[in-house]
Amino acid sequence: MEQRGDGFLERAFGADPDARKPPAPDPPQIGPFKRSFWKSPVRGPWLTSFTGSALLVAIVVCAVTGFLSHVAYETTLGENAVVLGDGPLTFLYEWLSWPAGWAYLYAVTQGMHVIFGVAAIPLLLLKLWSVIPKFFERPAVRSLAHMLERTSLALFIGSALFLFVTGLLNIQGWYPFGFSFVPAHYYASFVFVGALILHLALKLPLVARSFREHGVTRPLGGQTIEEDSALHETVATQPDPATISRRGLVGMVGATSLALAVMMAGQSIGGPLRRIALLAPRGQVLGTGPNDFQINKTAAAAQIDVADTGQKWALDVIAGGEQASLTRADLLALPQVTERLPIACVEGWSTAQDWTGVPLIELGRMVGGDAAETLLVQSLQKSGSFSEVVLNRAQLSDERSLLALQVNGVDLSLDHGFPARIIVPGAPGVHNTKWVNRLSFGAV
Ligand SMILES: Nc1nc2c(c(=O)[nH]1)N[C@H]1C(S)=C(S)[C@@H](COP(=O)(O)O)O[C@H]1N2
Ligand SMILES: [Mo]
């Protein structure tokens, strides 16, 4: 337990029997634990405040769009629930239903989530660099307040790194960890947002003072500023001569952020811009055939038995006691509708194609299920995530929501969901179930 200080902890938690011993001497101040070890003349509260403010903007965008992504994923919950059981805010997700209105809604919110998240990484690194001396601060804990501040900081930095690392791995489609990405990323965001609010409350006065003294952007004009090393632990006591100005450093990191943002935007916006998506895992340059667009999970990966997609395939449509069974020829004989709609994956990429098929609501009418609140979609995929999904009222009743049989004028390829797949406006890609074989109106 803390032995120096003002006895605050002792009063709070009862006397420590060791407290009567003479206080242990401070550990020897060597290497990075010595203030003079840190030489950079640009490190200080202005740089931290400025970088932190820019980072805050990106983080707020990520938090809002991340929350929206959960609303989109869990619309009416049921099989969609990514956090099984009663996760935090489940009641909110039951109440907030994702609209079908604007076809590009999720492409935009999730594109922003990934673009701002990736662009924030250089800012996060600069922010951490600007406060390195504080990690070596000794004594590590001075008082109860100081202990709480440092604990919240450990949670803050820990959850931030966890969110960025898991998010990056997810957009690369790589899951080296033994837990499920969505609930982990989701729960960590609660720790992060809580710690962020505390951090802001604790640091706002410092930021305000620094901006009052030096201006928010004045050092970016190239002006040098003096910061007091006696007041701030991050300011070098024996600085080396500058090798880069604050303007140069912020400019370099800002340009890196911007370049990453443009690169990530390439895969969200698509078209010729996809060529600049150097970090996109789903390929920058795709073929030019009608089925040559991103494949999230191939039929082989989903363990689809090709025999099940052939002549013996039929679609079961169910509502209450009514049931219909339709072959692909039956479906093709119904009036066909063509809609240009995007697939917008949680990974941040999206791609708009021309889909042709039968409106879901027409299939509902055939069995008297068109007034249903929900539609349970099931597929040939026997297990694993996304093998089935629940669509809400807005989605199942929208005239553009299709059971697609064709894309860009030709039959769906096996990897894109042959014989039939769902395509719904404004929804996350995950709800566009492939290899569909059963539609149950009002089942959940
Ligand atoms: N049955 C089934 N449908 C599925 C998936 C899946 O794994 N299995 N992946 C979903 C996800 S996450 C996305 S983004 C889209 C991608 O569709 P595409 O592979 O045709 O681009 O399909 C969705 N439909
Ligand atoms: Mo996806």
Short mmCIF file of C-alpha atoms and ligand atoms in Angstrom, two decimals:
data_model
loop_
_atom_site.label_atom_id
_atom_site.label_comp_id
_atom_site.label_asym_id
_atom_site.label_seq_id
_atom_site.Cartn_x
_atom_site.Cartn_y
_atom_site.Cartn_z
CA MET A 1 0.00 0.00 0.00
CA GLU A 2 1.04 3.60 -0.54
CA GLN A 3 3.31 4.71 2.27
CA ARG A 4 4.21 8.27 1.48
CA GLY A 5 1.65 10.85 0.67
CA ASP A 6 -0.81 12.42 3.01
CA GLY A 7 -2.21 9.39 4.78
CA PHE A 8 -5.41 9.62 2.75
CA LEU A 9 -5.42 5.92 1.85
CA GLU A 10 -4.69 4.95 5.44
CA ARG A 11 -7.63 7.00 6.61
CA ALA A 12 -9.83 5.57 3.88
CA PHE A 13 -8.93 1.91 4.28
CA GLY A 14 -7.74 1.65 7.89
CA ALA A 15 -4.21 1.76 9.20
CA ASP A 16 -1.65 -0.37 7.43
CA PRO A 17 0.54 -2.20 10.02
CA ASP A 18 3.54 -1.47 7.83
CA ALA A 19 2.80 2.22 7.99
CA ARG A 20 4.78 2.63 11.23
CA LYS A 21 7.97 1.48 9.55
CA PRO A 22 10.12 4.24 8.12
CA PRO A 23 9.02 4.98 4.56
CA ALA A 24 10.85 2.98 1.90
CA PRO A 25 13.24 5.16 -0.09
CA ASP A 26 12.13 6.11 -3.57
CA PRO A 27 13.40 3.64 -6.18
CA PRO A 28 16.57 4.92 -7.80
CA GLN A 29 15.69 7.16 -10.70
CA ILE A 30 17.45 5.57 -13.63
CA GLY A 31 16.89 5.24 -17.36
CA PRO A 32 13.40 6.22 -18.47
CA PHE A 33 12.37 6.72 -14.83
CA LYS A 34 14.58 9.79 -14.74
CA ARG A 35 12.85 12.94 -16.01
CA SER A 36 15.94 14.10 -17.88
CA PHE A 37 15.84 10.91 -19.96
CA TRP A 38 13.03 12.45 -22.04
CA LYS A 39 14.54 15.00 -24.41
CA SER A 40 11.96 15.99 -26.96
CA PRO A 41 11.27 19.73 -26.90
CA VAL A 42 7.87 19.35 -28.57
CA ARG A 43 6.39 17.06 -25.95
CA GLY A 44 4.08 18.87 -23.57
CA PRO A 45 0.48 19.71 -22.71
CA TRP A 46 -0.25 21.62 -25.93
CA LEU A 47 0.70 18.66 -28.15
CA THR A 48 -1.22 16.25 -25.93
CA SER A 49 -4.26 18.55 -25.81
CA PHE A 50 -4.28 19.16 -29.55
CA THR A 51 -3.82 15.50 -30.50
CA GLY A 52 -6.34 14.45 -27.86
CA SER A 53 -8.94 16.85 -29.24
CA ALA A 54 -8.50 15.57 -32.80
CA LEU A 55 -8.63 12.01 -31.53
CA LEU A 56 -11.79 12.80 -29.60
CA VAL A 57 -13.58 13.84 -32.80
CA ALA A 58 -12.66 10.53 -34.46
CA ILE A 59 -13.62 8.55 -31.37
CA VAL A 60 -17.03 10.20 -31.07
CA VAL A 61 -17.73 9.30 -34.73
CA CYS A 62 -16.64 5.70 -34.03
CA ALA A 63 -18.74 5.46 -30.86
CA VAL A 64 -21.90 6.81 -32.50
CA THR A 65 -21.56 4.72 -35.67
CA GLY A 66 -20.58 1.66 -33.62
CA PHE A 67 -23.74 2.02 -31.57
CA LEU A 68 -25.74 2.45 -34.78
CA SER A 69 -24.18 -0.72 -36.16
CA HIS A 70 -25.54 -2.61 -33.17
CA VAL A 71 -28.97 -1.15 -33.76
CA ALA A 72 -28.68 -2.30 -37.39
CA TYR A 73 -27.45 -5.77 -36.46
CA GLU A 74 -29.94 -6.47 -33.73
CA THR A 75 -33.01 -4.97 -35.31
CA THR A 76 -35.80 -6.88 -33.50
CA LEU A 77 -33.12 -9.20 -32.07
CA GLY A 78 -34.30 -12.80 -32.29
CA GLU A 79 -31.63 -14.75 -34.16
CA ASN A 80 -29.77 -11.55 -34.86
CA ALA A 81 -28.73 -10.94 -31.24
CA VAL A 82 -24.97 -10.68 -31.34
CA VAL A 83 -24.72 -10.53 -27.59
CA LEU A 84 -26.75 -13.50 -26.47
CA GLY A 85 -28.95 -13.14 -23.45
CA ASP A 86 -29.52 -9.70 -22.06
CA GLY A 87 -26.49 -7.74 -23.16
CA PRO A 88 -26.12 -4.12 -22.11
CA LEU A 89 -28.86 -1.97 -23.61
CA THR A 90 -30.81 -4.94 -25.04
CA PHE A 91 -34.03 -3.07 -24.25
CA LEU A 92 -32.86 -0.21 -26.46
CA TYR A 93 -32.19 -2.53 -29.37
CA GLU A 94 -35.63 -4.07 -28.98
CA TRP A 95 -37.11 -0.64 -29.23
CA LEU A 96 -34.91 0.85 -31.98
CA SER A 97 -35.71 -0.81 -35.27
CA TRP A 98 -33.39 -0.24 -38.24
CA PRO A 99 -35.15 1.45 -41.20
CA ALA A 100 -35.13 0.16 -44.77
CA GLY A 101 -35.49 3.67 -46.24
CA TRP A 102 -32.15 4.87 -47.62
CA ALA A 103 -30.39 1.97 -49.34
CA TYR A 104 -26.90 3.27 -48.47
CA LEU A 105 -27.58 3.97 -44.79
CA TYR A 106 -25.46 1.17 -43.35
CA ALA A 107 -22.82 1.56 -46.07
CA VAL A 108 -22.34 5.14 -44.87
CA THR A 109 -22.51 4.61 -41.09
CA GLN A 110 -20.25 1.57 -41.15
CA GLY A 111 -17.93 3.05 -43.78
CA MET A 112 -17.47 6.02 -41.43
CA HIS A 113 -16.87 3.71 -38.46
CA VAL A 114 -14.03 1.96 -40.23
CA ILE A 115 -12.59 5.06 -41.95
CA PHE A 116 -12.48 7.13 -38.74
CA GLY A 117 -11.30 4.14 -36.70
CA VAL A 118 -8.33 3.50 -38.96
CA ALA A 119 -7.54 7.20 -39.38
CA ALA A 120 -7.49 7.56 -35.58
CA ILE A 121 -4.60 5.12 -35.18
CA PRO A 122 -1.74 7.55 -35.99
CA LEU A 123 -3.38 10.11 -33.70
CA LEU A 124 -3.64 7.54 -30.93
CA LEU A 125 0.04 6.67 -31.32
CA LEU A 126 1.05 10.35 -31.26
CA LYS A 127 -1.12 10.92 -28.21
CA LEU A 128 0.50 8.00 -26.37
CA TRP A 129 3.96 9.17 -27.44
CA SER A 130 3.23 12.64 -26.09
CA VAL A 131 2.62 11.28 -22.58
CA ILE A 132 5.27 8.52 -22.41
CA PRO A 133 7.15 10.09 -19.47
CA LYS A 134 4.00 9.70 -17.40
CA PHE A 135 4.11 5.91 -17.73
CA PHE A 136 7.44 6.02 -15.90
CA GLU A 137 6.26 8.37 -13.20
CA ARG A 138 7.52 7.44 -9.70
CA PRO A 139 6.11 6.86 -7.17
CA ALA A 140 3.54 5.03 -9.26
CA VAL A 141 0.76 5.98 -6.87
CA ARG A 142 0.75 9.10 -4.70
CA SER A 143 -2.76 9.28 -3.27
CA LEU A 144 -6.19 7.73 -3.55
CA ALA A 145 -7.18 10.25 -6.21
CA HIS A 146 -3.95 9.59 -8.08
CA MET A 147 -4.52 5.84 -7.82
CA LEU A 148 -8.05 6.16 -9.21
CA GLU A 149 -6.79 8.36 -12.02
CA ARG A 150 -4.10 5.86 -12.95
CA THR A 151 -6.47 2.89 -12.74
CA SER A 152 -8.92 4.66 -15.04
CA LEU A 153 -6.02 5.44 -17.38
CA ALA A 154 -4.97 1.78 -17.46
CA LEU A 155 -8.55 0.81 -18.35
CA PHE A 156 -8.71 3.66 -20.86
CA ILE A 157 -5.53 2.81 -22.72
CA GLY A 158 -6.11 -0.93 -22.40
CA SER A 159 -9.63 -0.79 -23.82
CA ALA A 160 -8.58 1.66 -26.56
CA LEU A 161 -5.78 -0.65 -27.71
CA PHE A 162 -8.13 -3.64 -27.51
CA LEU A 163 -10.77 -1.88 -29.63
CA PHE A 164 -8.30 -0.75 -32.27
CA VAL A 165 -6.51 -4.09 -32.50
CA THR A 166 -9.68 -6.24 -32.65
CA GLY A 167 -11.31 -3.79 -35.09
CA LEU A 168 -8.27 -3.89 -37.38
CA LEU A 169 -8.11 -7.68 -37.28
CA ASN A 170 -11.81 -7.88 -38.06
CA ILE A 171 -11.55 -5.68 -41.14
CA GLN A 172 -8.71 -7.91 -42.30
CA GLY A 173 -11.01 -10.92 -41.81
CA TRP A 174 -8.45 -12.53 -39.49
CA TYR A 175 -9.50 -14.03 -36.14
CA PRO A 176 -6.43 -15.24 -34.31
CA PHE A 177 -8.17 -14.77 -30.95
CA GLY A 178 -10.30 -17.39 -29.24
CA PHE A 179 -13.33 -15.20 -28.59
CA SER A 180 -16.14 -13.88 -30.70
CA PHE A 181 -15.31 -10.47 -32.18
CA VAL A 182 -18.62 -8.63 -31.94
CA PRO A 183 -19.46 -9.13 -28.23
CA ALA A 184 -15.82 -8.53 -27.25
CA HIS A 185 -15.56 -5.30 -29.29
CA TYR A 186 -18.97 -4.28 -27.95
CA TYR A 187 -18.26 -4.86 -24.25
CA ALA A 188 -14.83 -3.24 -24.49
CA SER A 189 -16.51 -0.14 -25.93
CA PHE A 190 -18.46 0.30 -22.69
CA VAL A 191 -15.27 0.19 -20.62
CA PHE A 192 -13.71 2.58 -23.11
CA VAL A 193 -16.53 5.13 -23.20
CA GLY A 194 -16.80 5.11 -19.38
CA ALA A 195 -13.06 5.63 -18.96
CA LEU A 196 -13.09 8.28 -21.69
CA ILE A 197 -15.74 10.33 -19.89
CA LEU A 198 -13.76 10.17 -16.65
CA HIS A 199 -10.55 11.06 -18.48
CA LEU A 200 -12.21 14.06 -20.12
CA ALA A 201 -13.59 15.26 -16.79
CA LEU A 202 -10.12 15.00 -15.22
CA LYS A 203 -8.17 16.55 -18.10
CA LEU A 204 -10.48 19.23 -19.42
CA PRO A 205 -9.06 21.94 -17.12
CA LEU A 206 -5.53 21.16 -18.33
CA VAL A 207 -6.60 21.27 -21.97
CA ALA A 208 -8.47 24.52 -21.44
CA ARG A 209 -5.46 26.11 -19.72
CA SER A 210 -3.07 24.99 -22.45
CA PHE A 211 -5.33 26.30 -25.23
CA ARG A 212 -5.81 29.59 -23.35
CA GLU A 213 -2.06 30.03 -22.97
CA HIS A 214 -0.88 28.91 -26.38
CA GLY A 215 -3.99 29.04 -28.55
CA VAL A 216 -5.64 25.99 -30.07
CA THR A 217 -3.73 26.20 -33.34
CA ARG A 218 -1.08 28.90 -32.82
CA PRO A 219 1.85 26.44 -32.69
CA LEU A 220 0.64 25.08 -36.03
CA GLY A 221 1.48 28.46 -37.52
CA GLY A 222 5.09 27.61 -36.76
CA GLN A 223 5.33 29.74 -33.60
CA THR A 224 7.44 28.23 -30.82
CA ILE A 225 5.90 28.05 -27.38
CA GLU A 226 7.38 27.73 -23.91
CA GLU A 227 5.90 25.15 -21.57
CA ASP A 228 6.90 24.90 -17.93
CA SER A 229 8.60 21.62 -16.96
CA ALA A 230 7.95 22.39 -13.31
CA LEU A 231 4.19 22.30 -13.95
CA HIS A 232 3.96 19.38 -16.39
CA GLU A 233 5.67 16.01 -16.14
CA THR A 234 5.70 15.57 -19.90
CA VAL A 235 7.78 18.70 -20.59
CA ALA A 236 11.48 17.89 -20.91
CA THR A 237 13.68 19.25 -18.10
CA GLN A 238 16.78 19.13 -20.28
CA PRO A 239 15.47 19.23 -23.85
CA ASP A 240 17.61 18.49 -26.88
CA PRO A 241 17.52 20.95 -29.76
CA ALA A 242 14.41 20.47 -31.88
CA THR A 243 14.65 18.23 -34.94
CA ILE A 244 11.04 18.86 -35.94
CA SER A 245 8.56 21.59 -35.06
CA ARG A 246 5.16 20.96 -33.51
CA ARG A 247 3.71 21.96 -36.85
CA GLY A 248 5.92 19.44 -38.66
CA LEU A 249 5.03 16.61 -36.30
CA VAL A 250 1.29 17.27 -36.26
CA GLY A 251 1.35 17.76 -40.05
CA MET A 252 3.15 14.47 -40.63
CA VAL A 253 0.85 12.47 -38.38
CA GLY A 254 -2.23 14.28 -39.72
CA ALA A 255 -1.19 13.50 -43.29
CA THR A 256 -0.76 9.82 -42.37
CA SER A 257 -4.27 9.78 -40.86
CA LEU A 258 -5.67 11.43 -43.94
CA ALA A 259 -3.93 8.98 -46.27
CA LEU A 260 -5.31 6.05 -44.29
CA ALA A 261 -8.80 7.60 -44.38
CA VAL A 262 -8.64 7.97 -48.17
CA MET A 263 -7.38 4.42 -48.53
CA MET A 264 -10.19 3.01 -46.38
CA ALA A 265 -12.76 5.17 -48.16
CA GLY A 266 -11.73 3.42 -51.38
CA GLN A 267 -13.34 0.16 -50.29
CA SER A 268 -16.48 1.84 -48.93
CA ILE A 269 -17.12 3.98 -51.98
CA GLY A 270 -15.95 1.37 -54.46
CA GLY A 271 -15.78 1.89 -58.21
CA PRO A 272 -12.38 3.06 -59.46
CA LEU A 273 -11.57 4.28 -55.92
CA ARG A 274 -11.24 0.66 -54.81
CA ARG A 275 -7.80 0.67 -56.44
CA ILE A 276 -6.50 2.89 -53.66
CA ALA A 277 -7.81 0.56 -50.94
CA LEU A 278 -4.33 -0.88 -50.45
CA LEU A 279 -5.19 -2.42 -47.10
CA ALA A 280 -8.52 -3.94 -48.14
CA PRO A 281 -8.58 -7.70 -47.63
CA ARG A 282 -11.31 -8.40 -50.19
CA GLY A 283 -9.22 -7.44 -53.17
CA GLN A 284 -8.62 -4.06 -54.76
CA VAL A 285 -9.11 -5.16 -58.30
CA LEU A 286 -11.94 -7.53 -59.03
CA GLY A 287 -12.84 -9.15 -62.33
CA THR A 288 -15.30 -7.53 -64.69
CA GLY A 289 -17.85 -10.38 -64.90
CA PRO A 290 -21.35 -9.95 -63.49
CA ASN A 291 -20.53 -12.06 -60.42
CA ASP A 292 -17.07 -10.57 -59.90
CA PHE A 293 -17.56 -8.64 -56.70
CA GLN A 294 -16.46 -9.34 -53.13
CA ILE A 295 -17.25 -12.72 -51.64
CA ASN A 296 -17.45 -12.69 -47.89
CA LYS A 297 -17.74 -16.43 -47.34
CA THR A 298 -17.54 -18.93 -50.19
CA ALA A 299 -19.99 -21.81 -50.54
CA ALA A 300 -17.15 -24.17 -49.70
CA ALA A 301 -16.29 -22.24 -46.53
CA ALA A 302 -19.96 -22.31 -45.51
CA GLN A 303 -19.98 -26.09 -46.19
CA ILE A 304 -22.77 -25.87 -48.74
CA ASP A 305 -23.41 -29.19 -50.43
CA VAL A 306 -23.60 -28.36 -54.14
CA ALA A 307 -26.11 -31.19 -54.67
CA ASP A 308 -28.56 -29.33 -52.38
CA THR A 309 -28.50 -26.29 -54.68
CA GLY A 310 -29.51 -28.20 -57.83
CA GLN A 311 -32.77 -29.78 -59.01
CA LYS A 312 -33.85 -30.88 -55.54
CA TRP A 313 -33.68 -27.34 -54.13
CA ALA A 314 -37.05 -25.74 -53.26
CA LEU A 315 -37.98 -22.71 -51.21
CA ASP A 316 -40.41 -23.23 -48.33
CA VAL A 317 -42.54 -20.18 -47.56
CA ILE A 318 -44.47 -20.39 -44.31
CA ALA A 319 -46.93 -18.19 -42.42
CA GLY A 320 -49.08 -19.48 -39.59
CA GLY A 321 -50.57 -22.76 -40.85
CA GLU A 322 -50.03 -21.91 -44.55
CA GLN A 323 -47.09 -23.26 -46.49
CA ALA A 324 -45.90 -23.12 -50.09
CA SER A 325 -43.01 -24.87 -51.76
CA LEU A 326 -41.50 -23.16 -54.81
CA THR A 327 -38.86 -24.43 -57.22
CA ARG A 328 -36.47 -22.02 -58.88
CA ALA A 329 -38.55 -22.28 -62.07
CA ASP A 330 -41.68 -21.36 -60.06
CA LEU A 331 -39.87 -18.32 -58.65
CA LEU A 332 -38.59 -17.23 -62.08
CA ALA A 333 -42.15 -17.48 -63.42
CA LEU A 334 -43.32 -14.83 -60.89
CA PRO A 335 -43.08 -11.11 -61.82
CA GLN A 336 -39.38 -10.14 -61.44
CA VAL A 337 -38.16 -6.87 -59.96
CA THR A 338 -34.68 -5.38 -60.48
CA GLU A 339 -33.13 -3.07 -57.89
CA ARG A 340 -29.67 -1.55 -57.55
CA LEU A 341 -28.74 -2.20 -53.90
CA PRO A 342 -25.46 -2.35 -52.01
CA ILE A 343 -24.02 -5.08 -49.85
CA ALA A 344 -22.43 -3.17 -46.97
CA CYS A 345 -20.30 -5.35 -44.72
CA VAL A 346 -19.42 -4.58 -41.11
CA GLU A 347 -15.79 -4.75 -42.29
CA GLY A 348 -16.34 -1.40 -43.99
CA TRP A 349 -16.46 -2.40 -47.66
CA SER A 350 -19.55 -2.07 -49.77
CA THR A 351 -20.53 -2.81 -53.33
CA ALA A 352 -23.73 -1.92 -55.23
CA GLN A 353 -25.09 -4.38 -57.81
CA ASP A 354 -28.25 -4.84 -59.86
CA TRP A 355 -30.27 -7.61 -58.25
CA THR A 356 -33.25 -9.33 -59.83
CA GLY A 357 -35.78 -11.48 -58.02
CA VAL A 358 -39.12 -11.61 -56.23
CA PRO A 359 -40.07 -9.01 -53.59
CA LEU A 360 -40.23 -10.66 -50.16
CA ILE A 361 -43.62 -9.09 -49.54
CA GLU A 362 -45.04 -10.86 -52.65
CA LEU A 363 -43.88 -14.19 -51.25
CA GLY A 364 -45.53 -13.24 -47.95
CA ARG A 365 -48.81 -12.49 -49.76
CA MET A 366 -48.81 -15.99 -51.27
CA VAL A 367 -49.20 -17.51 -47.80
CA GLY A 368 -51.10 -14.67 -46.11
CA GLY A 369 -48.03 -13.58 -44.16
CA ASP A 370 -47.69 -10.07 -45.58
CA ALA A 371 -48.88 -8.38 -42.36
CA ALA A 372 -46.19 -10.13 -40.27
CA GLU A 373 -43.90 -8.09 -38.02
CA THR A 374 -40.89 -10.34 -38.62
CA LEU A 375 -39.45 -12.68 -41.21
CA LEU A 376 -37.17 -15.55 -40.24
CA VAL A 377 -34.80 -16.38 -43.11
CA GLN A 378 -33.01 -19.73 -43.09
CA SER A 379 -30.45 -21.20 -45.44
CA LEU A 380 -28.84 -24.41 -46.64
CA GLN A 381 -25.91 -23.53 -44.42
CA LYS A 382 -26.37 -25.88 -41.52
CA SER A 383 -24.48 -24.06 -38.84
CA GLY A 384 -22.26 -21.15 -38.06
CA SER A 385 -22.90 -17.47 -37.89
CA PHE A 386 -25.18 -15.84 -40.47
CA SER A 387 -26.79 -19.12 -41.51
CA GLU A 388 -30.11 -17.51 -40.55
CA VAL A 389 -31.41 -14.03 -39.85
CA VAL A 390 -34.52 -12.13 -38.74
CA LEU A 391 -35.76 -9.18 -40.79
CA ASN A 392 -38.00 -6.51 -39.26
CA ARG A 393 -41.29 -5.09 -40.53
CA ALA A 394 -39.69 -2.21 -42.43
CA GLN A 395 -37.34 -4.61 -44.20
CA LEU A 396 -39.80 -7.36 -45.08
CA SER A 397 -42.46 -4.93 -46.29
CA ASP A 398 -40.21 -2.70 -48.43
CA GLU A 399 -40.97 -3.28 -52.12
CA ARG A 400 -37.22 -3.24 -52.89
CA SER A 401 -36.40 -6.10 -50.49
CA LEU A 402 -35.84 -9.11 -52.71
CA LEU A 403 -35.29 -12.79 -52.76
CA ALA A 404 -32.69 -12.34 -55.49
CA LEU A 405 -32.21 -15.05 -58.12
CA GLN A 406 -29.96 -13.09 -60.44
CA VAL A 407 -27.34 -10.38 -60.28
CA ASN A 408 -26.35 -8.04 -63.10
CA GLY A 409 -28.54 -9.97 -65.52
CA VAL A 410 -27.17 -13.46 -64.90
CA ASP A 411 -27.84 -16.23 -62.37
CA LEU A 412 -26.22 -15.78 -58.98
CA SER A 413 -22.94 -17.65 -58.71
CA LEU A 414 -22.74 -20.35 -56.08
CA ASP A 415 -20.47 -18.16 -53.94
CA HIS A 416 -22.95 -15.27 -54.09
CA GLY A 417 -25.78 -17.46 -52.81
CA PHE A 418 -27.24 -19.52 -55.70
CA PRO A 419 -30.08 -20.55 -55.95
CA ALA A 420 -31.49 -17.56 -54.01
CA ARG A 421 -30.36 -14.90 -51.55
CA ILE A 422 -31.79 -11.99 -49.60
CA ILE A 423 -30.99 -8.39 -50.53
CA VAL A 424 -32.48 -5.66 -48.32
CA PRO A 425 -31.99 -1.87 -48.63
CA GLY A 426 -30.01 -0.11 -45.90
CA ALA A 427 -29.17 -3.27 -43.95
CA PRO A 428 -25.79 -4.65 -42.88
CA GLY A 429 -24.39 -7.21 -45.35
CA VAL A 430 -24.74 -9.90 -42.72
CA HIS A 431 -28.52 -9.77 -43.10
CA ASN A 432 -28.37 -10.56 -46.82
CA THR A 433 -28.48 -14.31 -46.28
CA LYS A 434 -27.16 -16.52 -49.10
CA TRP A 435 -28.36 -20.02 -50.14
CA VAL A 436 -31.85 -19.32 -48.71
CA ASN A 437 -34.25 -22.28 -48.54
CA ARG A 438 -36.92 -21.22 -46.02
CA LEU A 439 -38.87 -18.02 -45.28
CA SER A 440 -41.11 -17.97 -42.19
CA PHE A 441 -43.32 -14.92 -41.87
CA GLY A 442 -44.25 -14.02 -38.29
CA ALA A 443 -42.25 -16.93 -36.83
CA VAL A 444 -40.39 -14.89 -34.18
N1 LIG B 1 -25.69 -18.15 -45.47
C1 LIG B 1 -24.85 -17.10 -45.36
N2 LIG B 1 -25.21 -15.89 -45.83
C2 LIG B 1 -24.38 -14.82 -45.71
C3 LIG B 1 -23.12 -14.94 -45.09
C4 LIG B 1 -22.75 -16.23 -44.62
O1 LIG B 1 -21.65 -16.43 -44.07
N3 LIG B 1 -23.64 -17.28 -44.76
N4 LIG B 1 -22.29 -13.82 -44.97
C5 LIG B 1 -23.00 -12.56 -44.91
C6 LIG B 1 -22.13 -11.39 -44.92
S1 LIG B 1 -21.29 -11.06 -43.46
C7 LIG B 1 -22.04 -10.53 -45.98
S2 LIG B 1 -21.15 -9.11 -45.90
C8 LIG B 1 -22.70 -10.86 -47.25
C9 LIG B 1 -21.69 -10.86 -48.36
O2 LIG B 1 -22.26 -11.28 -49.57
P1 LIG B 1 -21.32 -11.66 -50.81
O3 LIG B 1 -20.37 -12.73 -50.32
O4 LIG B 1 -22.20 -12.09 -51.89
O5 LIG B 1 -20.56 -10.39 -51.14
O6 LIG B 1 -23.37 -12.09 -47.21
C10 LIG B 1 -24.03 -12.40 -46.02
N5 LIG B 1 -24.77 -13.61 -46.20
MO MO B 2 -20.36 -9.00 -43.58
#
